[in-house]
CSV table of N, CA and C in Angstrom, one decimal:
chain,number,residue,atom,x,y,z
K,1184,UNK,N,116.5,84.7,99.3
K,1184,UNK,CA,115.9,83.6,98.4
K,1184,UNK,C,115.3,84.3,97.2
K,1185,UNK,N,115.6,83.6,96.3
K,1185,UNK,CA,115.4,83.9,94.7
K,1185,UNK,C,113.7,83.7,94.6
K,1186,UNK,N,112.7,84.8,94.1
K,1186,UNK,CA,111.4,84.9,93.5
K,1186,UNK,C,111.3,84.7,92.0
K,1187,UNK,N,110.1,84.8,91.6
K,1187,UNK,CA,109.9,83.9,90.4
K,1187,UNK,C,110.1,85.5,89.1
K,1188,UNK,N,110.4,86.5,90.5
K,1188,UNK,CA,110.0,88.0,89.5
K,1188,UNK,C,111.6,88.7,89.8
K,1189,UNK,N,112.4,87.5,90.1
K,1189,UNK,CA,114.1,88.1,90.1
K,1189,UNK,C,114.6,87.8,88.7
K,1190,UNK,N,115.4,88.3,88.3
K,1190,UNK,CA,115.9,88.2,87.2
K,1190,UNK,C,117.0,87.0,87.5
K,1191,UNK,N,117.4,85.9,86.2
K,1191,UNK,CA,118.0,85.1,87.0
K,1191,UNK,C,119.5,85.5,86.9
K,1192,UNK,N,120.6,84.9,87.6
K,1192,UNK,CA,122.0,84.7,87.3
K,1192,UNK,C,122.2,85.0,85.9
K,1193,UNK,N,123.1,86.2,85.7
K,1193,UNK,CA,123.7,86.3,84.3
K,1193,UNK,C,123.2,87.2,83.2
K,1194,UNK,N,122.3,87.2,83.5
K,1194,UNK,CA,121.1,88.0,82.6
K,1194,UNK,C,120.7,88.9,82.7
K,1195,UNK,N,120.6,89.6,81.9
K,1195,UNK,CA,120.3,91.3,82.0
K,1195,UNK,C,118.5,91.9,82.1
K,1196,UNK,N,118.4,91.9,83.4
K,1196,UNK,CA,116.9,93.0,83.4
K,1196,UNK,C,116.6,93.0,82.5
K,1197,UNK,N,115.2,93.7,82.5
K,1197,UNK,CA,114.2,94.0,81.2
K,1197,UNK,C,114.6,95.8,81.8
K,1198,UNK,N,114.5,96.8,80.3
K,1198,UNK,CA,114.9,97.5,80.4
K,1198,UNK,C,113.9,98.5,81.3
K,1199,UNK,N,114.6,99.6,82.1
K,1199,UNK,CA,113.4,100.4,83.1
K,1199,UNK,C,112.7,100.7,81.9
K,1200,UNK,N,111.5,101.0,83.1
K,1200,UNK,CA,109.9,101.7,82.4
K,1200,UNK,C,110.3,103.1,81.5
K,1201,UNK,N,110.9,103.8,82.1
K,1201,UNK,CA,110.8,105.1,81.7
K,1201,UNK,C,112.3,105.2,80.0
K,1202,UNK,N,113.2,104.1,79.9
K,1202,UNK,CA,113.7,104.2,79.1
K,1202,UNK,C,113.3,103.1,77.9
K,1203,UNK,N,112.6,102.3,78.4
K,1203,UNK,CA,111.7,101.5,77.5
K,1203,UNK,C,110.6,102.4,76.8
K,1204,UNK,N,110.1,102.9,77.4
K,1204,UNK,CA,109.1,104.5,76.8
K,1204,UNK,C,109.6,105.4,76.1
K,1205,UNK,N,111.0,105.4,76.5
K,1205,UNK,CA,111.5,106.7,75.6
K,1205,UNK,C,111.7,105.4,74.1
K,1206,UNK,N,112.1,104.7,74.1
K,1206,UNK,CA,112.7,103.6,73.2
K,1206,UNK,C,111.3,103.6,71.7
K,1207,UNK,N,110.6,103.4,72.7
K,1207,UNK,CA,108.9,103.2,71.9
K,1207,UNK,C,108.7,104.8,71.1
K,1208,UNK,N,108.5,105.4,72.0
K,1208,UNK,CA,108.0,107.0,71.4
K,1208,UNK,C,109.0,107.3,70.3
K,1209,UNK,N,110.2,106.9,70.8
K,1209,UNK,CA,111.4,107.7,69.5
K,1209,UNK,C,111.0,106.7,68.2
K,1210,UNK,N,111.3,105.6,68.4
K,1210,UNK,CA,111.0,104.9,67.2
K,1210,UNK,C,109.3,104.9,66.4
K,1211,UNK,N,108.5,105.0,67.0
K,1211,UNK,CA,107.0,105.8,66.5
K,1211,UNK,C,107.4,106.5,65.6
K,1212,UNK,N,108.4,107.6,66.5
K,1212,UNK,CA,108.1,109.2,66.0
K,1212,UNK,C,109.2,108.7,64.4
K,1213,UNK,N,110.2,108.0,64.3
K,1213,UNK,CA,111.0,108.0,63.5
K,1213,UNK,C,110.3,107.2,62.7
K,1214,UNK,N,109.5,106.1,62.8
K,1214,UNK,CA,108.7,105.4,61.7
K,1214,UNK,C,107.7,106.1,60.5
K,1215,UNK,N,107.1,107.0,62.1
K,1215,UNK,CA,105.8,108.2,61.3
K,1215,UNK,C,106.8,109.1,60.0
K,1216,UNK,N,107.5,109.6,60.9
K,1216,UNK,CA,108.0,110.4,60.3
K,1216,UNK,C,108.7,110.0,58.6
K,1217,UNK,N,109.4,108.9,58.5
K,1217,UNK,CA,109.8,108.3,57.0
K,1217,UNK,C,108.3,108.0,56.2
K,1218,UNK,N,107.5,107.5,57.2
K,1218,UNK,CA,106.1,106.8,56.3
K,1218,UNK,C,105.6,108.2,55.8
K,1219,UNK,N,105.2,109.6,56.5
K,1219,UNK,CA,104.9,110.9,55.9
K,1219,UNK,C,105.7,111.4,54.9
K,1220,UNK,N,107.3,111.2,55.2
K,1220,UNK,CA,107.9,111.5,54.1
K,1220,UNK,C,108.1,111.0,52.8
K,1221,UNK,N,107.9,109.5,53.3
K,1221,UNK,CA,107.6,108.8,52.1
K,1221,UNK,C,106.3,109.6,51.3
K,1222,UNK,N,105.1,109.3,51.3
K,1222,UNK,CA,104.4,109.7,50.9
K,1222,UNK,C,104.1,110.9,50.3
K,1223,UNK,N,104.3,111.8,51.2
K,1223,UNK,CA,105.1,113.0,50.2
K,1223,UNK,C,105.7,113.3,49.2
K,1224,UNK,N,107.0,112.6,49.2
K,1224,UNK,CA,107.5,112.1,48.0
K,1224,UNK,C,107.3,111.3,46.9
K,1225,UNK,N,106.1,110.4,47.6
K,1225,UNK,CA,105.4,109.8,46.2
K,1225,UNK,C,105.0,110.4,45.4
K,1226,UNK,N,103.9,111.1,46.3
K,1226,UNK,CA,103.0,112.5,45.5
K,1226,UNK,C,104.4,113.1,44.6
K,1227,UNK,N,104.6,113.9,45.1
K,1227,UNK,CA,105.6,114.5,44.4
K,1227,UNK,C,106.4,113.9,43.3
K,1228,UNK,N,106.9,112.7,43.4
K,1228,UNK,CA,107.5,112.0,42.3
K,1228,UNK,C,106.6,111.4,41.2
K,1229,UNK,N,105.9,110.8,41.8
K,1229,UNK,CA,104.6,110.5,40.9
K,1229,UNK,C,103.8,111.3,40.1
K,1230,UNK,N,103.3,112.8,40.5
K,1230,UNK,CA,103.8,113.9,39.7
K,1230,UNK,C,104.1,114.2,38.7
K,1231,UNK,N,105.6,114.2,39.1
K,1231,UNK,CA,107.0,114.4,38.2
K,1231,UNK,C,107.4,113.0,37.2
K,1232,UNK,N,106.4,111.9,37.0
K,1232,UNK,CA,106.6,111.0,36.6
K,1232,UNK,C,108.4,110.6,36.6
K,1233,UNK,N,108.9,110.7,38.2
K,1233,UNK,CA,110.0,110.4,38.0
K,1233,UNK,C,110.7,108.8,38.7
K,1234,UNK,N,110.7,108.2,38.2
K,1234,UNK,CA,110.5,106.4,38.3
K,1234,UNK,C,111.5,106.1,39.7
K,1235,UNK,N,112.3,106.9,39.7
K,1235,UNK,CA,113.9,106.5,40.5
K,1235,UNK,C,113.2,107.5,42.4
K,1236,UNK,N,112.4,108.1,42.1
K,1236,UNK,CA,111.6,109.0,42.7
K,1236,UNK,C,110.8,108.6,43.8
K,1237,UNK,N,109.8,107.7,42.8
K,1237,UNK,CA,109.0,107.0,43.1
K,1237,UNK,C,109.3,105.8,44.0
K,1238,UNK,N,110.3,105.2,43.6
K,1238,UNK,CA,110.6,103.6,44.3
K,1238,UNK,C,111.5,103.9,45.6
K,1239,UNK,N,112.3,104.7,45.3
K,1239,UNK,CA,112.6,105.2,46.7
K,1239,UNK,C,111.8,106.2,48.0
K,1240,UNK,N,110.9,106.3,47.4
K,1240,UNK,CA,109.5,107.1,47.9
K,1240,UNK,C,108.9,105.7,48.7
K,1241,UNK,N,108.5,104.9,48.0
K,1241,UNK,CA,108.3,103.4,48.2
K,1241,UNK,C,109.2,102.4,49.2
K,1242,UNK,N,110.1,102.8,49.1
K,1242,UNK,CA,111.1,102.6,50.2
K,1242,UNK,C,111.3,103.2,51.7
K,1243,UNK,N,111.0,104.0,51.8
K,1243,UNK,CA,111.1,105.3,52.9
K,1243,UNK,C,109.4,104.3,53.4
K,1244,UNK,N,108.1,104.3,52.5
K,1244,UNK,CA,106.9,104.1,53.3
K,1244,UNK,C,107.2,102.9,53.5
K,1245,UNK,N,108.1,101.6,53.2
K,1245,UNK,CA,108.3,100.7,53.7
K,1245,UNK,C,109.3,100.2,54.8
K,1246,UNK,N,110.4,101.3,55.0
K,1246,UNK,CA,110.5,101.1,55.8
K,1246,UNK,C,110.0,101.8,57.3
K,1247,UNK,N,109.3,102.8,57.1
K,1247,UNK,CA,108.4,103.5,58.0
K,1247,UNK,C,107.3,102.6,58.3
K,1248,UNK,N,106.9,101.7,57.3
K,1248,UNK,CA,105.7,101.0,58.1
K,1248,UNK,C,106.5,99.5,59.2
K,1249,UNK,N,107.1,99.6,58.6
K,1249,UNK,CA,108.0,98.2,59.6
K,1249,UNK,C,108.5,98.9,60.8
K,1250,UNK,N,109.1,100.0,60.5
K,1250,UNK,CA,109.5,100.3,61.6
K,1250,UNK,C,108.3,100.7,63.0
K,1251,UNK,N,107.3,101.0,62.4
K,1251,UNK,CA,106.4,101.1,63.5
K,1251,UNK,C,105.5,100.2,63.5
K,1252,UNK,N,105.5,99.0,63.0
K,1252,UNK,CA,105.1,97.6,63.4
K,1252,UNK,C,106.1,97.3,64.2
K,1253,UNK,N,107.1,97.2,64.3
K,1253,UNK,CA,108.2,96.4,65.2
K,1253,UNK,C,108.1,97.5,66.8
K,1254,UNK,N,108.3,98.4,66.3
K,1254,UNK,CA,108.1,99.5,67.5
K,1254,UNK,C,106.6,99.0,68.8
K,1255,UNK,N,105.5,98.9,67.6
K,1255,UNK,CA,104.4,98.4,68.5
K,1255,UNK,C,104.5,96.9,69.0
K,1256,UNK,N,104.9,96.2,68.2
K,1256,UNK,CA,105.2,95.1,68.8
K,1256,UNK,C,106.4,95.1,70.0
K,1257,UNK,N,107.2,95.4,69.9
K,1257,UNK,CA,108.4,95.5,71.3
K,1257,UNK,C,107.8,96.1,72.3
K,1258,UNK,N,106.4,96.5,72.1
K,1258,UNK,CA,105.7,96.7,73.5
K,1258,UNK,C,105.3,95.4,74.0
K,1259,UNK,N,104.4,94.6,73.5
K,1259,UNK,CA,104.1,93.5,73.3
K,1259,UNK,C,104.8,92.6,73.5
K,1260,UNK,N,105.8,91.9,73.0
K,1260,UNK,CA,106.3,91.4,72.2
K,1260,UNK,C,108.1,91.2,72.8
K,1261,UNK,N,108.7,90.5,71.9
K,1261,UNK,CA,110.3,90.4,72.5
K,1261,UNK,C,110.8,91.9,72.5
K,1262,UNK,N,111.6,92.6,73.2
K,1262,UNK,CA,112.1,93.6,72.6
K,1262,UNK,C,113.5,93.4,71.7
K,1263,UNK,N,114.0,92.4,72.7
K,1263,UNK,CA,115.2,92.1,72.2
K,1263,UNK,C,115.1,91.7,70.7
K,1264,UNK,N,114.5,90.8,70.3
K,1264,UNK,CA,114.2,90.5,68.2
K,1264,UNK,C,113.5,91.7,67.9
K,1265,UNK,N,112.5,92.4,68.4
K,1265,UNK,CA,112.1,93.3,67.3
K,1265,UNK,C,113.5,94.8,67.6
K,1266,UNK,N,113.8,94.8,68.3
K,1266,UNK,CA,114.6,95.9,68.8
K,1266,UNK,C,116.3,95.4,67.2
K,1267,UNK,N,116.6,94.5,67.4
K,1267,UNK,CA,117.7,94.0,66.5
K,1267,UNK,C,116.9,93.9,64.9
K,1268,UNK,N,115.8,93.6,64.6
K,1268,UNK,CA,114.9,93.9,63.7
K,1268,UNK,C,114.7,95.2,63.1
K,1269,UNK,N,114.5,96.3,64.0
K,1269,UNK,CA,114.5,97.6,64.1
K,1269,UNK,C,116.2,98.0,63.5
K,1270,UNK,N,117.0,97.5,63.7
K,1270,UNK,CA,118.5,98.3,63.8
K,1270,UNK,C,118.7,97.5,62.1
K,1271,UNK,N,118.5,96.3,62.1
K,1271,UNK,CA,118.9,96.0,60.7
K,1271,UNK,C,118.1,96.6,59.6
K,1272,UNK,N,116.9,97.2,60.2
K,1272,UNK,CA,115.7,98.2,59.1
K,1272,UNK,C,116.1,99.5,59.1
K,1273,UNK,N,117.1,100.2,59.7
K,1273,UNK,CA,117.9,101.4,59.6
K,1273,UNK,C,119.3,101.2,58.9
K,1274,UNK,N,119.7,100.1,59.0
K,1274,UNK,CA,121.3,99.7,58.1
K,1274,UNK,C,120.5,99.3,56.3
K,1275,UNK,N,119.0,98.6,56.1
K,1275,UNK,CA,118.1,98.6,54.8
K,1275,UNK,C,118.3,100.3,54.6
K,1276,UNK,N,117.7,101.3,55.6
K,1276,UNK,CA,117.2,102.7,54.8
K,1276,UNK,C,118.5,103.3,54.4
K,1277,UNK,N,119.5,102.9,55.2
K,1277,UNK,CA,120.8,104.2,54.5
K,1277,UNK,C,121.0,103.3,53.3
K,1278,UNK,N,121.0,102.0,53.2
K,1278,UNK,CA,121.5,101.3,52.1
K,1278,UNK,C,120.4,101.7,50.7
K,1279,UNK,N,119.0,101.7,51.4
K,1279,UNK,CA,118.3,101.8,50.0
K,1279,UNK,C,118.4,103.6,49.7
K,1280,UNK,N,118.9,104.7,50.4
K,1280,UNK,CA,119.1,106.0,50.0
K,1280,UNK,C,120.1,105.8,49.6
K,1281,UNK,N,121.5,105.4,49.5
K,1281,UNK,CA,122.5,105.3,49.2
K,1281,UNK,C,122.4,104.8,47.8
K,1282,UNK,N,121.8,103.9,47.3
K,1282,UNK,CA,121.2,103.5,46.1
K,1282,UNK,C,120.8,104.3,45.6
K,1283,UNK,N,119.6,105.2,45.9
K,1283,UNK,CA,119.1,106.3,45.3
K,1283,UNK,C,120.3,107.4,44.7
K,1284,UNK,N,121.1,107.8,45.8
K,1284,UNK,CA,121.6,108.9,45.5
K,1284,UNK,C,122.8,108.0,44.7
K,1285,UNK,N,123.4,106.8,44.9
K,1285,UNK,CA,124.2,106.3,43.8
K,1285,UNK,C,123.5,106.4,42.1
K,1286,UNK,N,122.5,106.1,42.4
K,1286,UNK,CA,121.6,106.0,40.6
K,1286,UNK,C,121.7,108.0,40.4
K,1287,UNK,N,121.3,108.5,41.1
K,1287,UNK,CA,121.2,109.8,40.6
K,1287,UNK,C,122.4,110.4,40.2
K,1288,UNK,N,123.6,110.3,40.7
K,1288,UNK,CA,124.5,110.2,40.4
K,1288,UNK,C,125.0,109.8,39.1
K,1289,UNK,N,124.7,108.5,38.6
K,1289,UNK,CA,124.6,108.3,37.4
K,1289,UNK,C,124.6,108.7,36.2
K,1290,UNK,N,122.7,109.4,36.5
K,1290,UNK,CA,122.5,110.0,35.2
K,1290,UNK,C,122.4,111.4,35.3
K,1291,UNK,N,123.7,111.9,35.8
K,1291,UNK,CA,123.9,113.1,36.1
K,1291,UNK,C,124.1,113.5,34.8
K,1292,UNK,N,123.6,114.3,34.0
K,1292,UNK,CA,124.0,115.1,32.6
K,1292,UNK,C,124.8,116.5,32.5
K,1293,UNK,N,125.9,116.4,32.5
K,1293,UNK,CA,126.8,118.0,33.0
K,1293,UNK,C,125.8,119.0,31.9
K,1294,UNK,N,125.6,118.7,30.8
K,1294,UNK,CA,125.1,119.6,29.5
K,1294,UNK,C,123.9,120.2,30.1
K,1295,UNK,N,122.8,119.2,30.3
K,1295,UNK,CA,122.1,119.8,31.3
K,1295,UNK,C,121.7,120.5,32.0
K,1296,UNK,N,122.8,119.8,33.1
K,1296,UNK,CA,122.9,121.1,34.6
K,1296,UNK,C,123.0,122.3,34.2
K,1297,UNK,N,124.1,122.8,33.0
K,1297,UNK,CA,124.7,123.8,32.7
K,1297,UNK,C,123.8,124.8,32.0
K,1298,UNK,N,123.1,123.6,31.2
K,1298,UNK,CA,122.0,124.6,30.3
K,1298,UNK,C,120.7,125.3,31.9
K,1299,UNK,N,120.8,124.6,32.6
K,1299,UNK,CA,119.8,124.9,33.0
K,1299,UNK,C,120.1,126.1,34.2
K,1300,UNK,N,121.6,126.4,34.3
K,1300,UNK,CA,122.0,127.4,35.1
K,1300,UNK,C,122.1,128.6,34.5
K,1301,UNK,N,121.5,128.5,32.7
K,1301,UNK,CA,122.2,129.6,31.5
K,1301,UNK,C,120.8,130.4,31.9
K,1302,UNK,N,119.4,129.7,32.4
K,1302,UNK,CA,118.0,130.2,32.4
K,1302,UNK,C,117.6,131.3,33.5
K,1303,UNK,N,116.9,132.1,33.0
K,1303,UNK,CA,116.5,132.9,34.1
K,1303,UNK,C,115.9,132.3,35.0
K,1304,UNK,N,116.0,132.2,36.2
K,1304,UNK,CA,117.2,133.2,37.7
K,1304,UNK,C,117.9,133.0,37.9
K,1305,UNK,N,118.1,131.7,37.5
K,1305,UNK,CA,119.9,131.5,38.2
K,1305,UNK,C,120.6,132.4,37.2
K,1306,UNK,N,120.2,132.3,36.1
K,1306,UNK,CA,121.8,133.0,35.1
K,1306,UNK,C,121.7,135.1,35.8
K,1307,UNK,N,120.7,135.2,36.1
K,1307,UNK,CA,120.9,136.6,36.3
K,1307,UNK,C,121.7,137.0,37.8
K,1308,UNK,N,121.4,135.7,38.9
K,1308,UNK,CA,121.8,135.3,39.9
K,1308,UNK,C,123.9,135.0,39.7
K,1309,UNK,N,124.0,134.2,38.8
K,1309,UNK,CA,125.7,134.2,38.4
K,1309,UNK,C,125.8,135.3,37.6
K,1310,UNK,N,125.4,136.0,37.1
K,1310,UNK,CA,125.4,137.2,36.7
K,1310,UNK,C,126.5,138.4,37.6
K,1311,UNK,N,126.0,138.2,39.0
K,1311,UNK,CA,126.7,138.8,40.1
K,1311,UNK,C,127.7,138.3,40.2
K,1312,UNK,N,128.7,137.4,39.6
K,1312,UNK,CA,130.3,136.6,40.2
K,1312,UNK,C,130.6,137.2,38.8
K,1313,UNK,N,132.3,137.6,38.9
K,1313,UNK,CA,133.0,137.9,38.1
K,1313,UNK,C,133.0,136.7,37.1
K,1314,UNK,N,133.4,136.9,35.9
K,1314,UNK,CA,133.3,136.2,34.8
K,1314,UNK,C,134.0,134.6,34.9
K,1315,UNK,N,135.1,134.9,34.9
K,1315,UNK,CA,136.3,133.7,35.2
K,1315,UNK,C,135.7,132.9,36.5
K,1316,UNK,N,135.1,133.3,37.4
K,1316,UNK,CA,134.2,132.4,38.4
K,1316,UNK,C,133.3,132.1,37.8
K,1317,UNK,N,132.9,132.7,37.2
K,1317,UNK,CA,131.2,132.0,36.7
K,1317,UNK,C,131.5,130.7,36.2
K,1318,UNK,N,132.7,130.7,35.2
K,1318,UNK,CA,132.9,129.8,34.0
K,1318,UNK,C,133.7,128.7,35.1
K,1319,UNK,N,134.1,129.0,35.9
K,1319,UNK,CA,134.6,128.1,36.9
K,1319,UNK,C,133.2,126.8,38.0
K,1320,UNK,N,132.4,128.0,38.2
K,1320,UNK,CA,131.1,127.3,38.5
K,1320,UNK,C,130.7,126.4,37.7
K,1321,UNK,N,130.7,127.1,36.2
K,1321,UNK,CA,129.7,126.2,35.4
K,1321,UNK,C,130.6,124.9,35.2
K,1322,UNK,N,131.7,125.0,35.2
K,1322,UNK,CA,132.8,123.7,34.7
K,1322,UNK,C,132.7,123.2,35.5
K,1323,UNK,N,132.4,123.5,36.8
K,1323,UNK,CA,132.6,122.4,38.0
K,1323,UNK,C,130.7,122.0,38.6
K,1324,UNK,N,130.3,122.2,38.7
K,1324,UNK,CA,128.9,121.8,38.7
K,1324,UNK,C,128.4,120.7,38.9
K,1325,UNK,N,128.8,119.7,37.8
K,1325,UNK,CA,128.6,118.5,37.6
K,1325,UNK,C,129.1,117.8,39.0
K,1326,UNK,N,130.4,118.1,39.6
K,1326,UNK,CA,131.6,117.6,40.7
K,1326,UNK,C,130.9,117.8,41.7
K,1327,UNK,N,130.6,119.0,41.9
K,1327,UNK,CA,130.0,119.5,42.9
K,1327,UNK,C,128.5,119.0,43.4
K,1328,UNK,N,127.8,118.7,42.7
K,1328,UNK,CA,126.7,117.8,42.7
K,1328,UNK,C,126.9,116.4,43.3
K,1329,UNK,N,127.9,116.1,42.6
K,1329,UNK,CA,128.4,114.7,42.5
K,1329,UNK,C,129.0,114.4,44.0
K,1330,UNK,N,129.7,115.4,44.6
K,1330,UNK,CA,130.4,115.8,45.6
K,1330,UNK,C,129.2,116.0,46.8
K,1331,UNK,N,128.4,116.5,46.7
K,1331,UNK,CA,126.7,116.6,47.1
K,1331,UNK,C,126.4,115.5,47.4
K,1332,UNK,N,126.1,114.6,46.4
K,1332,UNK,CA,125.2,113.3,46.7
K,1332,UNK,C,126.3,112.6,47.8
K,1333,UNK,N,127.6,112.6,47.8
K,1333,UNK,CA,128.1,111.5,48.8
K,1333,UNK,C,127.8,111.9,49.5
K,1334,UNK,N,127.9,113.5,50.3
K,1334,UNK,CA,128.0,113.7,51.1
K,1334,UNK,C,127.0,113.6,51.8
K,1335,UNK,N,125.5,113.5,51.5
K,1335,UNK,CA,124.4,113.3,51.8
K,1335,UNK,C,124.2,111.8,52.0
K,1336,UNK,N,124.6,111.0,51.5
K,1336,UNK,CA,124.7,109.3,51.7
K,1336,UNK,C,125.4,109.4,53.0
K,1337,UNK,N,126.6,110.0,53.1
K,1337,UNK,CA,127.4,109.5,54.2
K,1337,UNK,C,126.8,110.2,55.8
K,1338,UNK,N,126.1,111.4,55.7
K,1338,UNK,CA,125.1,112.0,56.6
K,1338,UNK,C,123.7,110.2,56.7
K,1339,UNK,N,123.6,110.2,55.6
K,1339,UNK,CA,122.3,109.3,55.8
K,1339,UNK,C,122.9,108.0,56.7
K,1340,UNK,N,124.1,107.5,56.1
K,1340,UNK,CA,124.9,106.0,56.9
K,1340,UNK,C,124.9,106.3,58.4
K,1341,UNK,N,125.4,108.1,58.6
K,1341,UNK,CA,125.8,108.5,60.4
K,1341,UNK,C,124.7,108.2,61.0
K,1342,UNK,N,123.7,109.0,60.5
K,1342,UNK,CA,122.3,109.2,61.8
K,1342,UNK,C,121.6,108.0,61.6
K,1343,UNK,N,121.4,107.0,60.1
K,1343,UNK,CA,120.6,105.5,60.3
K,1343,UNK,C,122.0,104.4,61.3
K,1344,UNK,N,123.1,104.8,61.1
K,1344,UNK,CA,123.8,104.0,62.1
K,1344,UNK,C,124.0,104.3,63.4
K,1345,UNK,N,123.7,105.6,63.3
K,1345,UNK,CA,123.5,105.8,64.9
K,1345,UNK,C,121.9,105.4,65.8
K,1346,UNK,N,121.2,105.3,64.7
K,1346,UNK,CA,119.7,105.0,65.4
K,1346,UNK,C,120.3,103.4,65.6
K,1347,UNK,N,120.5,102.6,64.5
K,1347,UNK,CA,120.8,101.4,64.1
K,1347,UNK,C,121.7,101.2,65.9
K,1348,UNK,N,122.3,101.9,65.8
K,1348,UNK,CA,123.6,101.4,67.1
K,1348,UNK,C,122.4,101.4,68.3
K,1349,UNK,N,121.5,102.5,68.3
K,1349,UNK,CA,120.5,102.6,69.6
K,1349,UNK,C,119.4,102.1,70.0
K,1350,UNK,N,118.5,101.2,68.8
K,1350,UNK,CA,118.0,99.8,68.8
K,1350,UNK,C,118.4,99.0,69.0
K,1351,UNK,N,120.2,98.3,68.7
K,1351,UNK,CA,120.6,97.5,69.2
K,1351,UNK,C,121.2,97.1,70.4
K,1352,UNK,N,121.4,98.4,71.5
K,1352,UNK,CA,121.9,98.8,72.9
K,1352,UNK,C,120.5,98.6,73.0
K,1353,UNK,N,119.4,99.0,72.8
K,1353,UNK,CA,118.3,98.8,73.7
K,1353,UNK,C,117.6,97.8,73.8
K,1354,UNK,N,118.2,96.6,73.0
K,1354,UNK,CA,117.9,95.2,72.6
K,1354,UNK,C,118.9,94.6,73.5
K,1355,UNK,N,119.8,94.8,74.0
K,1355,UNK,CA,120.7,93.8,74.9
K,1355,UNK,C,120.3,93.2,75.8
């Protein structure tokens, strides 16, 4: 005979204690951790009066503070909505770093870069590659950078989609 504390026909348990715990702590620790970094990087960008710096600095503290509002509430609270809540706030952070590193990309200036490889240390540092490498470095620089930022977006899409995939299994 069926009790009021059986789970009914069809429906999936509430998740054990000890993996519901791990669920809470990780996401804490991943909330804290973007809101710190955020902030850090405000300072620092704000600083550097660097505008593109700053709002994605502002991005990281917002999504750090949602994420550990939702986190505290899924103790509380549905896990299942804030858990699916949580996964769509990790598919926002790759998308708003992906913006970032798209805009930086942008106003990538090759003249620039190059001038600023010509300056002491780096120039005494390419100093040590033969000549025809050097001038191969400096020509490609710009690419390589460029080549940099995706590859750094597409690391950011793996691990916020892999969190994103692990909020949403823990929401089922």
């Amino acid at each position: 005979m069926l009790d009021a504390t059986d789970s009914r026909a069809g429906e999936q348990g509430p998740i054990p204690g000890r993996s519901r715990s791990a669920f809470h702590v990780l996401s804490l620790l991943n909330g804290w951790s973007l809101f710190v970094v955020g902030m850090l990087s405000l300072g620092i960008s704000a600083y550097a009066g660097g505008w593109a710096g700053v709002i994605v600095s502002m991005a990281l503290i917002l999504h750090g503070t949602l994420e550990i509002v939702l986190s505290k509430r899924s103790v509380a609270d549905n896990l299942k909505s804030c858990s699916r809540r949580m996964a769509f706030n990790q598919i926002g952070l790759a998308t708003s770093l992906s913006l970032y590193f798209a805009y930086q990309m942008s106003v990538l200036e090759p003249d620039v870069l190059i001038a600023s490889l010509l300056e002491s240390p780096l120039y005494d540092a390419l100093l040590m590659y033969p000549e025809d490498l050097r001038l191969k470095l400096l020509d490609g620089l710009p690419k390589m950078l460029g080549v940099f930022y995706i590859v750094v977006a597409a690391v950011a899409w793996i691990f916020c989609g892999g969190t994103a995939l692990y909020y949403w299994i823990q929401g089922r």
